[in-house]
XYZ file of C-alpha atoms in Angstrom:
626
model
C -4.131 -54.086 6.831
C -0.271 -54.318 5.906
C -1.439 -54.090 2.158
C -3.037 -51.037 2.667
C -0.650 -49.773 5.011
C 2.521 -50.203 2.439
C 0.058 -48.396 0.127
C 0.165 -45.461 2.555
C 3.432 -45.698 3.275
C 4.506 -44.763 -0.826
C 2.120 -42.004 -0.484
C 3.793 -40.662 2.286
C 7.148 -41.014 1.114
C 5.982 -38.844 -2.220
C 4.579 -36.413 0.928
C 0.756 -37.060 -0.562
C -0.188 -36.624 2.833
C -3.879 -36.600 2.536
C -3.922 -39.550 0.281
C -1.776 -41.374 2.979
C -4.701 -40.391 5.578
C -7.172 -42.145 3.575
C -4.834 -45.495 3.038
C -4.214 -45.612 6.710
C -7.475 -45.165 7.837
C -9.045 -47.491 5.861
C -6.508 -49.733 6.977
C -7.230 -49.542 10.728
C -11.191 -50.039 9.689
C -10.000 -53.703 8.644
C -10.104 -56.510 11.790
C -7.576 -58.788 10.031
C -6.204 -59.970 13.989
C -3.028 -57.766 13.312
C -0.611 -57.536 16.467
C -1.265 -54.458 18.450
C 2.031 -52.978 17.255
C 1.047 -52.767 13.655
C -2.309 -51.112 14.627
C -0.275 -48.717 16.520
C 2.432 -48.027 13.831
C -0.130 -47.366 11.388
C -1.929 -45.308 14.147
C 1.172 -43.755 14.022
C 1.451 -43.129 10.334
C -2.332 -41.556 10.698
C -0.907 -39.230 13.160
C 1.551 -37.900 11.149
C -0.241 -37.286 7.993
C -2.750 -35.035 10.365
C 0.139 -33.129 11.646
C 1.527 -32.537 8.154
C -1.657 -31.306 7.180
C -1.810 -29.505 10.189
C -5.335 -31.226 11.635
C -4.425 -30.848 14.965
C -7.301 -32.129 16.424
C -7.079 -35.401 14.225
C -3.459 -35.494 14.557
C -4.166 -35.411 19.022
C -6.923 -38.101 18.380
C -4.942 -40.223 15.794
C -2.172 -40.004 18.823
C -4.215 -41.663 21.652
C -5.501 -44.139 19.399
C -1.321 -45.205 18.538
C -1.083 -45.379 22.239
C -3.981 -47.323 23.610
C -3.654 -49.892 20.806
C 0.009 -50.426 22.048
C 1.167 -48.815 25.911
C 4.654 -49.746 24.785
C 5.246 -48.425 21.671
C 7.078 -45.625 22.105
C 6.846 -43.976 19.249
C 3.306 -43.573 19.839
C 4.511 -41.216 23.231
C 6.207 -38.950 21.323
C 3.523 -38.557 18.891
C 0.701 -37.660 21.567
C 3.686 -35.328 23.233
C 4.171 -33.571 20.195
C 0.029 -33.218 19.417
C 0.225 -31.722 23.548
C 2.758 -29.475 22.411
C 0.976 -27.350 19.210
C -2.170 -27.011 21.661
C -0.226 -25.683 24.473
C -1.033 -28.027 27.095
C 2.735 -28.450 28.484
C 1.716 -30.406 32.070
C -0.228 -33.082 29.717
C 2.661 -32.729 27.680
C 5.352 -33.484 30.239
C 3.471 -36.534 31.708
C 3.299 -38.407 28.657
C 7.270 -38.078 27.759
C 7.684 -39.069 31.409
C 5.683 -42.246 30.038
C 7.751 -42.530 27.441
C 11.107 -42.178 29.463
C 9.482 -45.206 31.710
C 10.030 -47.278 28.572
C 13.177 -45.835 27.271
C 14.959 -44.656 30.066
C 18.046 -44.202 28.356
C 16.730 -42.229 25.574
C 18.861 -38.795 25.283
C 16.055 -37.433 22.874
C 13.259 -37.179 25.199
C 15.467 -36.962 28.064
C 15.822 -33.524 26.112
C 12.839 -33.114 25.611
C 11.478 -33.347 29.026
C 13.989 -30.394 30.031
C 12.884 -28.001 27.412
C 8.995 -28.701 28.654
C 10.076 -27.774 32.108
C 11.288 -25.353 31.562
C 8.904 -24.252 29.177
C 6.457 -24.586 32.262
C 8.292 -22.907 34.665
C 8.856 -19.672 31.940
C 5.026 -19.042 31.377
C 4.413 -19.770 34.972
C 5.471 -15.850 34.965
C 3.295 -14.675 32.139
C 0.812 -11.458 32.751
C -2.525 -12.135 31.501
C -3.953 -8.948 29.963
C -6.873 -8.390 28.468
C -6.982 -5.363 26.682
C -10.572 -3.394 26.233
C -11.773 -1.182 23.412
C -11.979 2.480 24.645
C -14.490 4.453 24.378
C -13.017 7.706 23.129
C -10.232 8.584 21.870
C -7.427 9.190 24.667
C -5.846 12.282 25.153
C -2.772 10.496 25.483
C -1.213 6.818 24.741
C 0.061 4.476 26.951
C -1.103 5.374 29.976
C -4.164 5.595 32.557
C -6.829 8.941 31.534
C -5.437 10.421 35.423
C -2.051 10.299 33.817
C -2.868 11.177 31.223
C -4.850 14.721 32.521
C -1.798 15.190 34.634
C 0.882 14.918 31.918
C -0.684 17.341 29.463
C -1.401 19.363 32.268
C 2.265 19.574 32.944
C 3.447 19.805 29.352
C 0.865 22.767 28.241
C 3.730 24.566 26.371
C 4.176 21.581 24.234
C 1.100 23.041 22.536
C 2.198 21.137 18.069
C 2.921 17.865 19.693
C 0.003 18.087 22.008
C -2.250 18.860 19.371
C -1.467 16.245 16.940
C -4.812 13.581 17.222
C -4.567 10.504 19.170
C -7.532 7.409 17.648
C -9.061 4.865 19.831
C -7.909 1.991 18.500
C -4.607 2.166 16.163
C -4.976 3.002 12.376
C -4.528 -0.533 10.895
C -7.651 -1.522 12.779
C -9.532 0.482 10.598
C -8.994 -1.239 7.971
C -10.744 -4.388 9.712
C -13.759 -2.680 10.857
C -16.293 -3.888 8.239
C -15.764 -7.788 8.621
C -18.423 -8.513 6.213
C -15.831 -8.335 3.426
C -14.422 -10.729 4.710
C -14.838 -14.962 4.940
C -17.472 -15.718 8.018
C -14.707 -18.348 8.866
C -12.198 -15.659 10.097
C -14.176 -13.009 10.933
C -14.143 -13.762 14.982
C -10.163 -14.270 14.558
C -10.129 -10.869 12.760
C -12.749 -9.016 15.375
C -10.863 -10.441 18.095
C -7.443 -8.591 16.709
C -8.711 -5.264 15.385
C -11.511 -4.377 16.861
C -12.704 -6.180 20.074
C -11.093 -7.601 23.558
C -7.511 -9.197 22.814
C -5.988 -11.322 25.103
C -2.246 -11.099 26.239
C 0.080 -13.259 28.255
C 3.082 -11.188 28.098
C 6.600 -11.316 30.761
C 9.309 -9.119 30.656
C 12.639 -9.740 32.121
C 16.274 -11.292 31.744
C 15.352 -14.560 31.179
C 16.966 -17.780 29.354
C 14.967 -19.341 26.957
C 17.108 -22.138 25.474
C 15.542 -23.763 22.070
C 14.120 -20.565 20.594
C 17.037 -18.083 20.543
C 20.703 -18.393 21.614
C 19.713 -14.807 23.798
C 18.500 -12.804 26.995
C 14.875 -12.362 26.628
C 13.383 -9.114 27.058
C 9.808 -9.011 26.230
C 7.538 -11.786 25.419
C 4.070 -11.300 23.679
C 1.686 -13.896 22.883
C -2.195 -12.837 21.667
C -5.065 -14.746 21.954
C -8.435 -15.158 20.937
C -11.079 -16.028 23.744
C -11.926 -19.901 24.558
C -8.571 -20.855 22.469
C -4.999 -21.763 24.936
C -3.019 -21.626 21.557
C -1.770 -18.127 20.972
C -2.449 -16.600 17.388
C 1.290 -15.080 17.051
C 4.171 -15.309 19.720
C 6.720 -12.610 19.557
C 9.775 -12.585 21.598
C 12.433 -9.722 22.128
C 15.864 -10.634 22.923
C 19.317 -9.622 23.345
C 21.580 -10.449 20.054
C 24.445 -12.650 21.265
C 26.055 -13.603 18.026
C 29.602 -14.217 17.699
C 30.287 -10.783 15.867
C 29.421 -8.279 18.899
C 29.444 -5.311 16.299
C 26.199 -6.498 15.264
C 24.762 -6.893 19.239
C 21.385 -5.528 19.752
C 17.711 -5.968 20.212
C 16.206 -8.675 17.654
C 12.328 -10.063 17.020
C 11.427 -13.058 16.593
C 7.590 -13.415 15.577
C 6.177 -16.920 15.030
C 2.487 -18.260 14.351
C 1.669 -21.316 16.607
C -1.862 -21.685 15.967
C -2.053 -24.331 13.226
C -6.066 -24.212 13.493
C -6.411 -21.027 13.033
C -3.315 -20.584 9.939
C -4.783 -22.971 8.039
C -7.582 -19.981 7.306
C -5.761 -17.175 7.087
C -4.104 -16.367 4.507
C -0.176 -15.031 4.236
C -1.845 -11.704 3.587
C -2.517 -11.201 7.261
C 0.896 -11.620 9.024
C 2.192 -8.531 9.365
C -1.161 -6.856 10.030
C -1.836 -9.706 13.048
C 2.016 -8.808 14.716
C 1.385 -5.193 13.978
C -1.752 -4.546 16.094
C -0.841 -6.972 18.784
C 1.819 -4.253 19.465
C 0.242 -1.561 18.875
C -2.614 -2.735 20.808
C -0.015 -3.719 24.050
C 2.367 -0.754 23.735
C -1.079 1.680 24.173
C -2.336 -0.503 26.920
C 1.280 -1.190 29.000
C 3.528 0.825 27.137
C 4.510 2.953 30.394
C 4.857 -0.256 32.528
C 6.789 -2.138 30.232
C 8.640 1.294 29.944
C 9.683 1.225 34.377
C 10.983 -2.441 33.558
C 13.235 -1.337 31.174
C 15.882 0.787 30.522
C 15.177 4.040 28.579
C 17.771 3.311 25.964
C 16.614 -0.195 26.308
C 12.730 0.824 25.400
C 13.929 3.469 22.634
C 16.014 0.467 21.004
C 12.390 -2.284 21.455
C 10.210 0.447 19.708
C 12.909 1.019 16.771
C 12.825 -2.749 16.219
C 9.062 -2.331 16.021
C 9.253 0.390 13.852
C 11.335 -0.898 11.545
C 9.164 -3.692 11.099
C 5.733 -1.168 10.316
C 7.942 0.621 7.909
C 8.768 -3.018 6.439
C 5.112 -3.536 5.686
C 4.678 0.050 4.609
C 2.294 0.627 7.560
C 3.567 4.356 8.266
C 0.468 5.184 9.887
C 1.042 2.146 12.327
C 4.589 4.038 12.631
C 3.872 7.181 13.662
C 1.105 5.879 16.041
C 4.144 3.500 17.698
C 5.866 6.745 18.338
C 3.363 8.723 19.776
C 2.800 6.216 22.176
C 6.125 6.153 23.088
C 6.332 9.500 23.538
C 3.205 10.185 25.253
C 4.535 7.589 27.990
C 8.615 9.122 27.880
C 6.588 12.244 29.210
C 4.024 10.673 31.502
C 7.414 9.135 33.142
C 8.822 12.646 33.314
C 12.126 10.591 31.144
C 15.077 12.976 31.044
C 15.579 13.228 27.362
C 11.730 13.244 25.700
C 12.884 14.932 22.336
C 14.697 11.633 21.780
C 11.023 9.986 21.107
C 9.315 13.365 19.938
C 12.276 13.408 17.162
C 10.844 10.615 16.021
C 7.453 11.440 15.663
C 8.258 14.391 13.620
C 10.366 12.158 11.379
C 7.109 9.980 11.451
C 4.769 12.415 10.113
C 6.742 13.493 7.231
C 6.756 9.793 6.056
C 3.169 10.207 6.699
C 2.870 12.596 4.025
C 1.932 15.279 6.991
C 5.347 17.478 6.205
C 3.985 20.986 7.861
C 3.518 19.266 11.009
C 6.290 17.486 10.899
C 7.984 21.034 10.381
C 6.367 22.753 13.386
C 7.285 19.858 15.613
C 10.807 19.958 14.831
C 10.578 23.949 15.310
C 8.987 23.349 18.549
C 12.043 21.129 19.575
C 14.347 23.492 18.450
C 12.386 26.056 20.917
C 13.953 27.527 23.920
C 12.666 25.756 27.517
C 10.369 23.751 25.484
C 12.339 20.600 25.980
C 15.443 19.523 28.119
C 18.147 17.418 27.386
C 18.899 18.648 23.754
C 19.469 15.448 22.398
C 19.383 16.948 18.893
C 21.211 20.549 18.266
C 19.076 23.227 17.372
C 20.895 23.935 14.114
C 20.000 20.430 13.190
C 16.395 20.843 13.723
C 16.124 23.767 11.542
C 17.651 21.808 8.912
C 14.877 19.180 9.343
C 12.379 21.604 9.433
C 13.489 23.226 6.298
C 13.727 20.026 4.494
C 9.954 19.513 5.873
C 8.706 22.899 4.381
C 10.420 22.104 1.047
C 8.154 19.024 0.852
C 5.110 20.879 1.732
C 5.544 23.053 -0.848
C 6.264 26.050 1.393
C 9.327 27.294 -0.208
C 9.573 30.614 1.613
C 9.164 28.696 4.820
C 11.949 26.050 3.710
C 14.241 28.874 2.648
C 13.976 30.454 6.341
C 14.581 27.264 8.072
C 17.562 26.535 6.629
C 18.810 30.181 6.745
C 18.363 29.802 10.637
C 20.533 26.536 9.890
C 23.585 28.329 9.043
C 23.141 30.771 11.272
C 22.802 28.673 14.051
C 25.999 26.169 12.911
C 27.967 29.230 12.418
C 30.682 30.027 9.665
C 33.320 27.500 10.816
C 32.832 24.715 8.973
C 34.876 23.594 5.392
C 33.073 22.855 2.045
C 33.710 19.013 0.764
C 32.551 17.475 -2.445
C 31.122 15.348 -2.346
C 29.595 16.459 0.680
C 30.674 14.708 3.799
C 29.494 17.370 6.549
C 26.226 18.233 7.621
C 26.569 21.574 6.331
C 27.838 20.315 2.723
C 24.894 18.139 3.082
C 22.523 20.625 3.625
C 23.410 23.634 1.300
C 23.166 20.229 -1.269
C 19.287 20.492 0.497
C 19.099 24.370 -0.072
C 19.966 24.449 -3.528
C 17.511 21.380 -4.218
C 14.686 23.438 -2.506
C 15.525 26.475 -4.939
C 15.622 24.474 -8.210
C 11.872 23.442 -7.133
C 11.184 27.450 -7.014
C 12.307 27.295 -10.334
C 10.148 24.840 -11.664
C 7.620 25.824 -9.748
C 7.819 29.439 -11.254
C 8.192 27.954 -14.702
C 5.260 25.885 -15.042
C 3.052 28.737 -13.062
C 2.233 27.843 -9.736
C 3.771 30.620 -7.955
C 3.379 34.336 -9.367
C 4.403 36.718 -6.154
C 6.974 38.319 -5.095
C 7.824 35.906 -1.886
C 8.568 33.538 -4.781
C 10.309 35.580 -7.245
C 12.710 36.830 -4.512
C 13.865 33.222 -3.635
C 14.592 32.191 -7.877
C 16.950 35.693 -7.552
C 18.678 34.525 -4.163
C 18.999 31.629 -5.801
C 20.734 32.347 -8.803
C 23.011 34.932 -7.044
C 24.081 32.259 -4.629
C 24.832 29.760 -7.584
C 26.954 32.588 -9.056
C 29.067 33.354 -5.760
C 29.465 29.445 -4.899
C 30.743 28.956 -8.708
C 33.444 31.648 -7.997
C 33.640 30.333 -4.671
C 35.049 26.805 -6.241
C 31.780 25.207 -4.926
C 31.212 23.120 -8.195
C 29.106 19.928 -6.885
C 27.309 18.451 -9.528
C 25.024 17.278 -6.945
C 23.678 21.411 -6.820
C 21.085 22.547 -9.346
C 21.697 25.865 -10.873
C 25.099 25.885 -11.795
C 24.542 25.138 -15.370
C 22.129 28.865 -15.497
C 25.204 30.502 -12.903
C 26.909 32.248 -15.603
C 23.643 34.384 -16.099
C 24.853 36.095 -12.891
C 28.506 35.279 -12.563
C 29.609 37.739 -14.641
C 27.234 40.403 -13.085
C 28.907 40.036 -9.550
C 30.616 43.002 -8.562
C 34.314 42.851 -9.248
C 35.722 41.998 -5.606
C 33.359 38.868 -5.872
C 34.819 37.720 -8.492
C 37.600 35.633 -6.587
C 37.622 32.579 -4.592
C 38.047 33.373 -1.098
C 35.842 36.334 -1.169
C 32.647 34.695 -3.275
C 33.073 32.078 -0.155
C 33.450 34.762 2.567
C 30.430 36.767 1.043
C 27.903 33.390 1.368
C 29.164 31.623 4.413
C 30.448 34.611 6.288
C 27.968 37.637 5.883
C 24.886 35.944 3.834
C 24.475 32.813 5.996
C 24.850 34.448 8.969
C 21.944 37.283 8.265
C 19.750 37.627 11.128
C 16.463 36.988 9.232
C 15.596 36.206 5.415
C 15.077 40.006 4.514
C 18.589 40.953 5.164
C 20.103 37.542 3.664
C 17.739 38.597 0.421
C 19.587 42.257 0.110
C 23.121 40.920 1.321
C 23.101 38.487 -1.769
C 21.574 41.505 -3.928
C 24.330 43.993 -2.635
C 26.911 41.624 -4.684
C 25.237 42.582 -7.973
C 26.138 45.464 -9.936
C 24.640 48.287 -9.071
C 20.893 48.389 -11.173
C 21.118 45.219 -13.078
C 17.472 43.185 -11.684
C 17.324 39.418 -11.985
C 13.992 38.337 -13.859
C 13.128 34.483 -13.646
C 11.810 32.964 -16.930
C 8.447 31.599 -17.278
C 7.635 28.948 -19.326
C 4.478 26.637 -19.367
C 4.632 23.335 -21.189
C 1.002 23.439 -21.998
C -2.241 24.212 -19.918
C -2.115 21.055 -17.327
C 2.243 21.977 -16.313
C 1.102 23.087 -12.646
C -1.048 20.027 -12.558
C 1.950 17.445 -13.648
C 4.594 19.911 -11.426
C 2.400 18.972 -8.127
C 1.856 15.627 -8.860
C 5.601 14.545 -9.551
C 6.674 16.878 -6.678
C 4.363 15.216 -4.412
C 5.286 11.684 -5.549
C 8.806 12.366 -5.282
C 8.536 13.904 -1.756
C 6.668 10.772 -0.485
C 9.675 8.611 -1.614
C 12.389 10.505 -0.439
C 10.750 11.365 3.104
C 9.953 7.125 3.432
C 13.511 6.452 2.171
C 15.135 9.485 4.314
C 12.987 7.558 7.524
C 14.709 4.072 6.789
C 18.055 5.440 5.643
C 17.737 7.192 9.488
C 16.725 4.234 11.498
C 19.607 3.471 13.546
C 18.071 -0.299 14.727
C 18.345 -3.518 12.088
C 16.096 -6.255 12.632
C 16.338 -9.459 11.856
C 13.736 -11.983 11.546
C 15.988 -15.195 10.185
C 18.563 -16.095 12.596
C 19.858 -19.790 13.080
C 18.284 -21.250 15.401
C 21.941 -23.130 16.593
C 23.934 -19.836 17.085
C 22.107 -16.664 16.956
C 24.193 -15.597 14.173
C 21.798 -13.970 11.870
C 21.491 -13.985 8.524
C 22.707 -10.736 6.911
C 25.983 -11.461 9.604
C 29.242 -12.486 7.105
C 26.677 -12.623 3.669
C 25.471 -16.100 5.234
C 21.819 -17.660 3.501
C 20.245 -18.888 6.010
C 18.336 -22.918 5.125
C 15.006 -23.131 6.772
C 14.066 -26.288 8.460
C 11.315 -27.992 6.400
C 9.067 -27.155 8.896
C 9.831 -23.470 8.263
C 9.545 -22.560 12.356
C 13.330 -22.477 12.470
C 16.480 -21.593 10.392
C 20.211 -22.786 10.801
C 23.296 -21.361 9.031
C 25.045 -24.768 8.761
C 24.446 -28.637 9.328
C 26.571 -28.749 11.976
C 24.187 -25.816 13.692
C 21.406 -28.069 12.827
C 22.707 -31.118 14.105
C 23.479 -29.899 17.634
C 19.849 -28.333 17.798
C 17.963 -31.021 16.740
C 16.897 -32.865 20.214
C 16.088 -29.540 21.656
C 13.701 -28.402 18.251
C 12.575 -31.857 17.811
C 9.979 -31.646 20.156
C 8.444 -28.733 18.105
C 9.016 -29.892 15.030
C 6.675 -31.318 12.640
C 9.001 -32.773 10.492
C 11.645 -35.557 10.505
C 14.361 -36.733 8.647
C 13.877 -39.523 6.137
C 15.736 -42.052 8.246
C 12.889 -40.990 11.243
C 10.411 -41.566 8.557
C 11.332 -44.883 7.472
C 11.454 -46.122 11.163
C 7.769 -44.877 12.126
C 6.496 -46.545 9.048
């Protein structure tokens, strides 16, 4: 037995774990009259090579063995606490490292221990068990019970864009998981269970302390099952950042995957898909009660964390569903500012490719007794709106919208370049939209005189803001100004009045028409601005669509993440809280990668609480157990 155990223990040490396994259990088939404490250490040995491997049932079998071969040893304890532990059976758990303690009284490490699986016990002693059905049809809103439901939209019938926009049964990403056969029979129930079938949820929500996971408040705890299995599939945890550096306070997630048996098949690919419809899937089912334990601000700031995490894994779809739901709830709850949420759907649908929408949404905001609370100015939402219609491809749309912009910010407001007001910004916007009428024109897409009358506002307006001293780089047009400069009538032709004539009297024209003729009115008298066509071969509208359309998909994703106001962070040490894009610190992940620490001193202090979930040791430990 020892021969083949020292054979097992070089494998180990070179972390051949499965060739170890074979060693050692070949070893304990050998009746050599070895005490009952080397049958147990190489019991031991067995055990940890399973748990390495991640065999928890072998590993849990492997334990017992270590312990009824030798009721003293107690390294064997800790072992069969540990294999309790990953199959979340904390009362079996807790009675073997009282066991253990009966040996070792005076050991601080399980002493340890036994707190943290108290108090592990009393924390899902509050858990909600949920279990959250298919539904039939879609719903005609999200978050909420069908009688709600009836009543909110009943109550919100002037709301008629944001209304309209379709709610699915189940959310998008589950679609993609509706055909199982393409995929291994293995995983299949894991996947059905997720995506497209009854998931169960223990879930709490509350102030509490949970010390070993994160240096925080908790706020919301989510675990998802799969039926006739007590180990969750992912466990994700909301709490209340309390790092050293309070600038960077705020709602965090931590998301973790506990269910060794069921990781071992699935591959990395699925992560972000699994967290992603567990929320989705709870926020539609509890959303609004989640939404009367917390504080508005406080649920706003959970759902940007979430968000921020779809738009992560480039599940925009997921996004924009994760709003709606919100919203849908912020008015079910009558909350007193809903266009805080709806805002965000909007922004949503333009990342979503769905810019017109997203347009008429923000135009509905910007409507008068439509919403309360304007969180958002009007002028503002005009300005998104116009910046929608642009990447629709409505230009004469676009051109209105941000016309309304001006008019509704008024003419007090100083030029800066680079541009460092929201107005600077968004004449930057204007001219942007205009140089795509160019193109546009140029490569043939656009032949009527809606069109043509935007290229000659255009050009007129790049003509007053050169004399104006409005020389941004940043603004197409300026380079083809002087076609029109020097046909500006003569009192135009100096500084103060080329600024007076566009933010003064143009800007501030009651509708497009009479912006159109108050640019014209600066030409000379009879002198007609004709746009030049060229087309760079028979496919130019073809190529013109397809870059504008690529383009607008980047910049509407990148406006959406530029605009989140929420940063999440999913590596934080474990010791501290401090996480890891605080002070440029790296972050070292614990070998086995459930925790990371930003020093060794961090790591040091934590280790008797996270050694009771950890599946690794150091080498010292090692050399011991052997």
């Amino acid at each position: 037995m020892q021969s083949l155990k020292a054979e097992g223990d070089k494998l180990a040490k070179d972390q051949k774990w499965s060739a170890a396994a074979k060693k050692y259990k070949k070893a304990i088939s050998i009746d050599d009259g070895s005490s009952a404490r080397a049958s147990a250490a190489v019991w031991s040995n067995l055990a940890l090579c399973y748990d390495k491997l991640k065999d928890i049932e072998n590993y849990l079998v492997a334990a017992k063995k270590c312990v009824a071969a030798d009721s003293s040893f107690a390294k064997g304890y800790i072992r069969l606490a540990r294999a309790y532990h990953l199959k979340y059976l904390f009362e079996k758990q807790k009675e073997v490292i009282e066991a253990a303690l009966r040996i070792l009284p005076e050991n601080t490490d399980l002493q340890a221990q036994l707190k943290m699986v108290e108090q592990t016990i009393k924390m899902r002693a509050e858990l909600q068990e949920l279990v959250i059905q298919v539904p039939l049809e879609s719903p005609l809103l999200l978050g909420m019970t069908p009688e709600l439901a009836e009543i909110t939209v009943n109550n919100n019938s002037q709301r008629t864009k944001y209304l309209a926009l379709e709610r699915g049964r189940l959310p998008p990403i589950s679609l993609k998981y509706e055909d199982l056969s393409q995929f291994d029979e293995e995983i299949r129930p894991v996947l059905g269970a997720l995506f497209n079938e009854e998931l169960i949820v223990k879930w709490s929500c509350g102030a509490n302390r949970l010390s070993g996971l994160v240096n925080g408040s908790i706020t919301l705890s989510i675990e998802g099952y799969i039926p006739n299995d007590p180990v969750p599939i992912r466990s994700i945890i909301f709490f209340e950042q309390t790092a050293h550096n309070t600038a960077n306070r705020g709602i965090m997630m931590s998301v973790r995957g506990e269910n060794h048996k069921i990781e071992r098949v699935l591959s990395r690919d699925y992560g972000g898909s699994i967290e992603a419809v567990m929320l989705l899937r709870f926020f539609r089912e509890v959303g609004a009660i989640v939404a009367d334990l917390l504080t508005q601000d406080y649920f706003i700031n959970v759902a940007n964390v979430v968000a921020r995490r779809l738009q992560q894994l480039k599940l925009y779809k997921d996004s924009l569903d994760l709003w709606l739901t919100c919203s849908d709830i912020c008015l079910g709850k009558e909350h007193q500012h809903p266009d805080k949420f709806i805002l965000k759907v909007a922004d949503e649908l333009q990342a979503n490719k769905r810019y017109e929408d997203g347009a008429n949404l923000y135009l509905e905001l910007a409507s008068d007794g439509v919403y309360t609370g304007e969180h958002t100015p009007k002028a503002v939402l005009h300005g998104y709106a116009g910046q929608a219609f642009a990447r629709a491809m409505d230009y004469v749309s676009s051109e209105r919208e941000y016309i309304a912009y001006f008019r509704e910010y008024g003419p007090n407001w100083e030029w800066t370049d680079p541009p460092q007001n929201d107005p600077s910004i968004l004449l930057m916007h204007m001219m942007g939209m205009y140089s795509e009428v160019n193109q546009a024109l140029a490569a043939g897409l656009y032949n009527d005189e809606a069109h043509k009358k935007l290229e000659e506002a255009c050009v007129v307006l790049a003509g007053l803001l050169t004399w104006a001293g409005c020389m941004s780089p940043n603004y197409p047009h300026f380079e083809q100004s002087h076609m029109v400069k020097q046909a500006l009538k003569l009192q135009y032709k100096q500084k103060q009045a080329a600024f007076n004539a566009v933010f003064r009297d143009a800007f501030m024209a009651p509708n497009v028409t009479e912006y159109h003729n108050r640019l014209k009115n600066c030409l000379i008298l009879g002198l007609v601005y004709e746009p030049i066509v060229w087309r760079d071969g028979s496919d130019a509208k073809e190529k013109f669509v397809k870059k504008q359309k690529e383009l607008n998909k980047q910049c509407a994703r990148r406006w959406i993440r530029d605009k989140s106001g929420m940063e999440i962070f999913l590596q934080f040490c474990a010791g501290c809280s401090i996480a890891e894009n605080e002070q440029s610190l790296k972050m070292k992940q614990c070998p086995c990668k459930m925790v990371y620490y930003c020093s060794e001193a961090c790591q040091r202090n934590h280790w008797p609480i996270h050694k009771i979930s950890c599946s690794c040791s150091t080498k010292k430990k090692e050399k011991k157990s052997n």
